[in-house]
Amino acid sequence: MPKGGRKGGHKGRARQYTSPEEIDAQLQAEKQKAREEEEQGEEGGDGAAGDPKKEKKSLDSDESEEDEDDYQQKRKGVEGLIDIENPNRVAQTTKKVTQLDLDGPKELSRREREEIEKQKAKERYMKMHLAGKTEQAKADLARLAIIRKQREEAARKKEEERKAKDDATLSGKRMQSLSLNK
């Protein structure tokens, strides 16, 4: 025989769920009951029932209060019975779409701020680099100047060698023509 004493146990039972309509109906009934008790306490037991118009008005006001209660946080447990004033508690308020300020300045996180500053610094550096004001740009320009001079010298030497070769070939042809003329 299992330890529980009987076979099965509570875990295999079918679960029962309460529909939202039933919950709303229960809440309305509880509120109605509480208001009736308050009215009887205020009247001091004057009569069994009050004016029907007053009851109708109180029902209408109940509905408008319910709408307001839906927007506020529902109190759980003992909170409904005891009013606690906590200065550190911030009530969450829902904002309507019309109340949102989309055009106003947005506070950026530290990472976003740093990323933007990094991009701006990079752009400033590139502008200075293109203007030739940074050390790296100066070094690059000096290196380019040296390379230009080397290329110019190499081109000049090639030109001189070509001229010398042309002169040599011309002088060689002259020699041949002179030797042939003899």
Short mmCIF file of C-alpha atoms in Angstrom, two decimals:
data_model
loop_
_atom_site.label_atom_id
_atom_site.label_comp_id
_atom_site.label_asym_id
_atom_site.label_seq_id
_atom_site.Cartn_x
_atom_site.Cartn_y
_atom_site.Cartn_z
CA MET A 1 0.00 0.00 0.00
CA PRO A 2 1.39 3.48 -0.87
CA LYS A 3 2.47 5.87 1.83
CA GLY A 4 -0.42 8.27 1.29
CA GLY A 5 -2.89 5.71 2.51
CA ARG A 6 -5.20 5.72 -0.43
CA LYS A 7 -4.58 5.11 -4.04
CA GLY A 8 -4.41 8.03 -6.47
CA GLY A 9 -4.02 11.19 -4.46
CA HIS A 10 -4.91 14.76 -5.24
CA LYS A 11 -2.55 15.27 -8.17
CA GLY A 12 -4.60 13.36 -10.70
CA ARG A 13 -7.79 15.33 -10.21
CA ALA A 14 -9.21 17.50 -12.96
CA ARG A 15 -8.49 21.17 -12.40
CA GLN A 16 -11.27 23.68 -12.12
CA TYR A 17 -10.76 27.10 -13.64
CA THR A 18 -12.83 30.17 -12.90
CA SER A 19 -13.82 32.20 -15.93
CA PRO A 20 -13.19 35.98 -15.93
CA GLU A 21 -16.95 36.63 -16.05
CA GLU A 22 -17.45 34.65 -12.83
CA ILE A 23 -14.63 36.55 -11.13
CA ASP A 24 -16.16 39.90 -12.17
CA ALA A 25 -19.57 38.80 -10.92
CA GLN A 26 -18.09 37.76 -7.55
CA LEU A 27 -16.25 41.08 -7.19
CA GLN A 28 -19.39 43.05 -7.99
CA ALA A 29 -21.40 41.02 -5.48
CA GLU A 30 -18.76 41.64 -2.78
CA LYS A 31 -18.68 45.38 -3.48
CA GLN A 32 -22.47 45.55 -3.46
CA LYS A 33 -22.58 43.72 -0.16
CA ALA A 34 -19.95 46.01 1.39
CA ARG A 35 -21.81 49.15 0.26
CA GLU A 36 -25.10 47.86 1.61
CA GLU A 37 -23.45 47.25 4.96
CA GLU A 38 -21.98 50.78 4.91
CA GLU A 39 -25.37 52.28 4.06
CA GLN A 40 -27.03 50.34 6.87
CA GLY A 41 -24.31 51.49 9.26
CA GLU A 42 -24.79 55.12 8.21
CA GLU A 43 -28.56 54.99 8.42
CA GLY A 44 -28.37 53.50 11.88
CA GLY A 45 -31.04 50.93 11.12
CA ASP A 46 -33.71 53.46 9.99
CA GLY A 47 -35.41 51.13 7.60
CA ALA A 48 -34.97 47.90 5.75
CA ALA A 49 -34.59 49.52 2.34
CA GLY A 50 -33.80 53.04 1.13
CA ASP A 51 -35.20 55.06 -1.76
CA PRO A 52 -35.02 53.03 -5.03
CA LYS A 53 -33.66 56.07 -6.94
CA LYS A 54 -30.75 56.34 -4.51
CA GLU A 55 -29.99 52.65 -4.98
CA LYS A 56 -30.00 53.14 -8.76
CA LYS A 57 -27.60 56.11 -8.47
CA SER A 58 -25.29 54.14 -6.20
CA LEU A 59 -25.23 51.32 -8.74
CA ASP A 60 -24.32 53.78 -11.51
CA SER A 61 -21.55 55.27 -9.39
CA ASP A 62 -20.34 51.71 -8.68
CA GLU A 63 -19.81 51.15 -12.37
CA SER A 64 -17.80 54.36 -12.83
CA GLU A 65 -15.71 53.54 -9.77
CA GLU A 66 -15.08 50.07 -11.17
CA ASP A 67 -13.69 51.63 -14.33
CA GLU A 68 -11.31 53.73 -12.23
CA ASP A 69 -10.37 50.70 -10.15
CA ASP A 70 -9.45 48.77 -13.28
CA TYR A 71 -6.81 51.37 -14.08
CA GLN A 72 -5.35 51.29 -10.57
CA GLN A 73 -3.44 48.32 -9.25
CA LYS A 74 -5.59 45.73 -7.57
CA ARG A 75 -4.77 45.27 -3.92
CA LYS A 76 -3.83 41.82 -2.85
CA GLY A 77 -4.17 40.14 0.50
CA VAL A 78 -4.23 42.46 3.49
CA GLU A 79 -3.54 45.59 1.45
CA GLY A 80 -7.26 46.06 0.91
CA LEU A 81 -7.86 46.20 4.64
CA ILE A 82 -4.89 48.25 5.81
CA ASP A 83 -3.82 51.60 4.34
CA ILE A 84 -0.03 51.65 4.30
CA GLU A 85 1.85 54.83 3.46
CA ASN A 86 5.19 53.84 1.97
CA PRO A 87 7.16 56.89 0.81
CA ASN A 88 9.49 54.72 -1.29
CA ARG A 89 6.69 53.11 -3.27
CA VAL A 90 6.15 54.57 -6.70
CA ALA A 91 2.70 54.05 -8.14
CA GLN A 92 2.80 52.92 -11.74
CA THR A 93 0.75 55.14 -13.95
CA THR A 94 -0.28 54.23 -17.43
CA LYS A 95 0.20 56.97 -19.99
CA LYS A 96 -2.06 57.50 -22.94
CA VAL A 97 -0.59 57.74 -26.40
CA THR A 98 -1.51 61.43 -26.53
CA GLN A 99 0.46 62.10 -23.35
CA LEU A 100 3.69 60.56 -24.61
CA ASP A 101 6.40 63.08 -25.45
CA LEU A 102 8.11 61.65 -28.50
CA ASP A 103 9.64 64.89 -29.76
CA GLY A 104 11.35 65.79 -26.49
CA PRO A 105 15.03 65.15 -25.79
CA LYS A 106 15.71 61.55 -24.97
CA GLU A 107 18.10 60.58 -22.20
CA LEU A 108 20.79 58.31 -23.58
CA SER A 109 22.44 55.49 -21.72
CA ARG A 110 26.13 55.67 -20.88
CA ARG A 111 27.03 53.24 -23.67
CA GLU A 112 25.05 55.19 -26.26
CA ARG A 113 26.66 58.47 -25.16
CA GLU A 114 30.13 56.93 -25.35
CA GLU A 115 29.41 55.50 -28.80
CA ILE A 116 28.29 58.90 -30.11
CA GLU A 117 31.34 60.63 -28.58
CA LYS A 118 33.57 58.00 -30.17
CA GLN A 119 32.05 58.60 -33.61
CA LYS A 120 32.40 62.38 -33.27
CA ALA A 121 36.04 62.05 -32.19
CA LYS A 122 36.73 59.80 -35.20
CA GLU A 123 35.14 62.33 -37.57
CA ARG A 124 37.19 65.20 -36.04
CA TYR A 125 40.38 63.16 -36.40
CA MET A 126 39.62 62.35 -40.05
CA LYS A 127 39.01 66.05 -40.83
CA MET A 128 42.31 67.01 -39.20
CA HIS A 129 44.07 64.12 -40.94
CA LEU A 130 42.80 65.22 -44.34
CA ALA A 131 43.92 68.77 -43.57
CA GLY A 132 47.39 67.40 -42.70
CA LYS A 133 47.40 68.59 -39.10
CA THR A 134 47.88 65.28 -37.31
CA GLU A 135 51.24 63.64 -36.66
CA GLN A 136 50.27 60.60 -38.69
CA ALA A 137 49.25 62.79 -41.63
CA LYS A 138 52.56 64.69 -41.43
CA ALA A 139 54.48 61.42 -41.40
CA ASP A 140 52.45 60.14 -44.37
CA LEU A 141 53.09 63.34 -46.34
CA ALA A 142 56.83 63.17 -45.59
CA ARG A 143 56.94 59.54 -46.72
CA LEU A 144 55.06 60.45 -49.92
CA ALA A 145 57.51 63.30 -50.62
CA ILE A 146 60.45 60.91 -50.26
CA ILE A 147 58.80 58.40 -52.59
CA ARG A 148 58.10 61.12 -55.18
CA LYS A 149 61.76 62.21 -55.12
CA GLN A 150 62.91 58.61 -55.50
CA ARG A 151 60.58 58.07 -58.45
CA GLU A 152 61.68 61.32 -60.10
CA GLU A 153 65.33 60.32 -59.70
CA ALA A 154 64.61 56.86 -61.07
CA ALA A 155 62.77 58.37 -64.06
CA ARG A 156 65.65 60.83 -64.67
CA LYS A 157 68.21 58.00 -64.52
CA LYS A 158 66.15 55.93 -66.95
CA GLU A 159 65.96 58.87 -69.32
CA GLU A 160 69.72 59.42 -69.09
CA GLU A 161 70.38 55.71 -69.65
CA ARG A 162 68.08 55.70 -72.65
CA LYS A 163 69.77 58.78 -74.09
CA ALA A 164 73.16 57.21 -73.47
CA LYS A 165 72.01 54.03 -75.16
CA ASP A 166 70.61 55.99 -78.10
CA ASP A 167 73.87 57.93 -78.36
CA ALA A 168 75.82 54.70 -78.21
CA THR A 169 73.74 53.12 -80.93
CA LEU A 170 74.03 56.23 -83.08
CA SER A 171 77.76 56.41 -82.57
CA GLY A 172 78.00 52.70 -83.30
CA LYS A 173 76.07 53.16 -86.53
CA ARG A 174 78.31 56.09 -87.49
CA MET A 175 81.34 53.99 -86.89
CA GLN A 176 79.94 51.29 -89.04
CA SER A 177 79.03 53.72 -91.77
CA LEU A 178 82.50 55.22 -91.58
CA SER A 179 84.12 51.85 -91.71
CA LEU A 180 81.95 50.89 -94.64
CA ASN A 181 82.81 54.07 -96.45
CA LYS A 182 86.53 53.34 -96.34
#
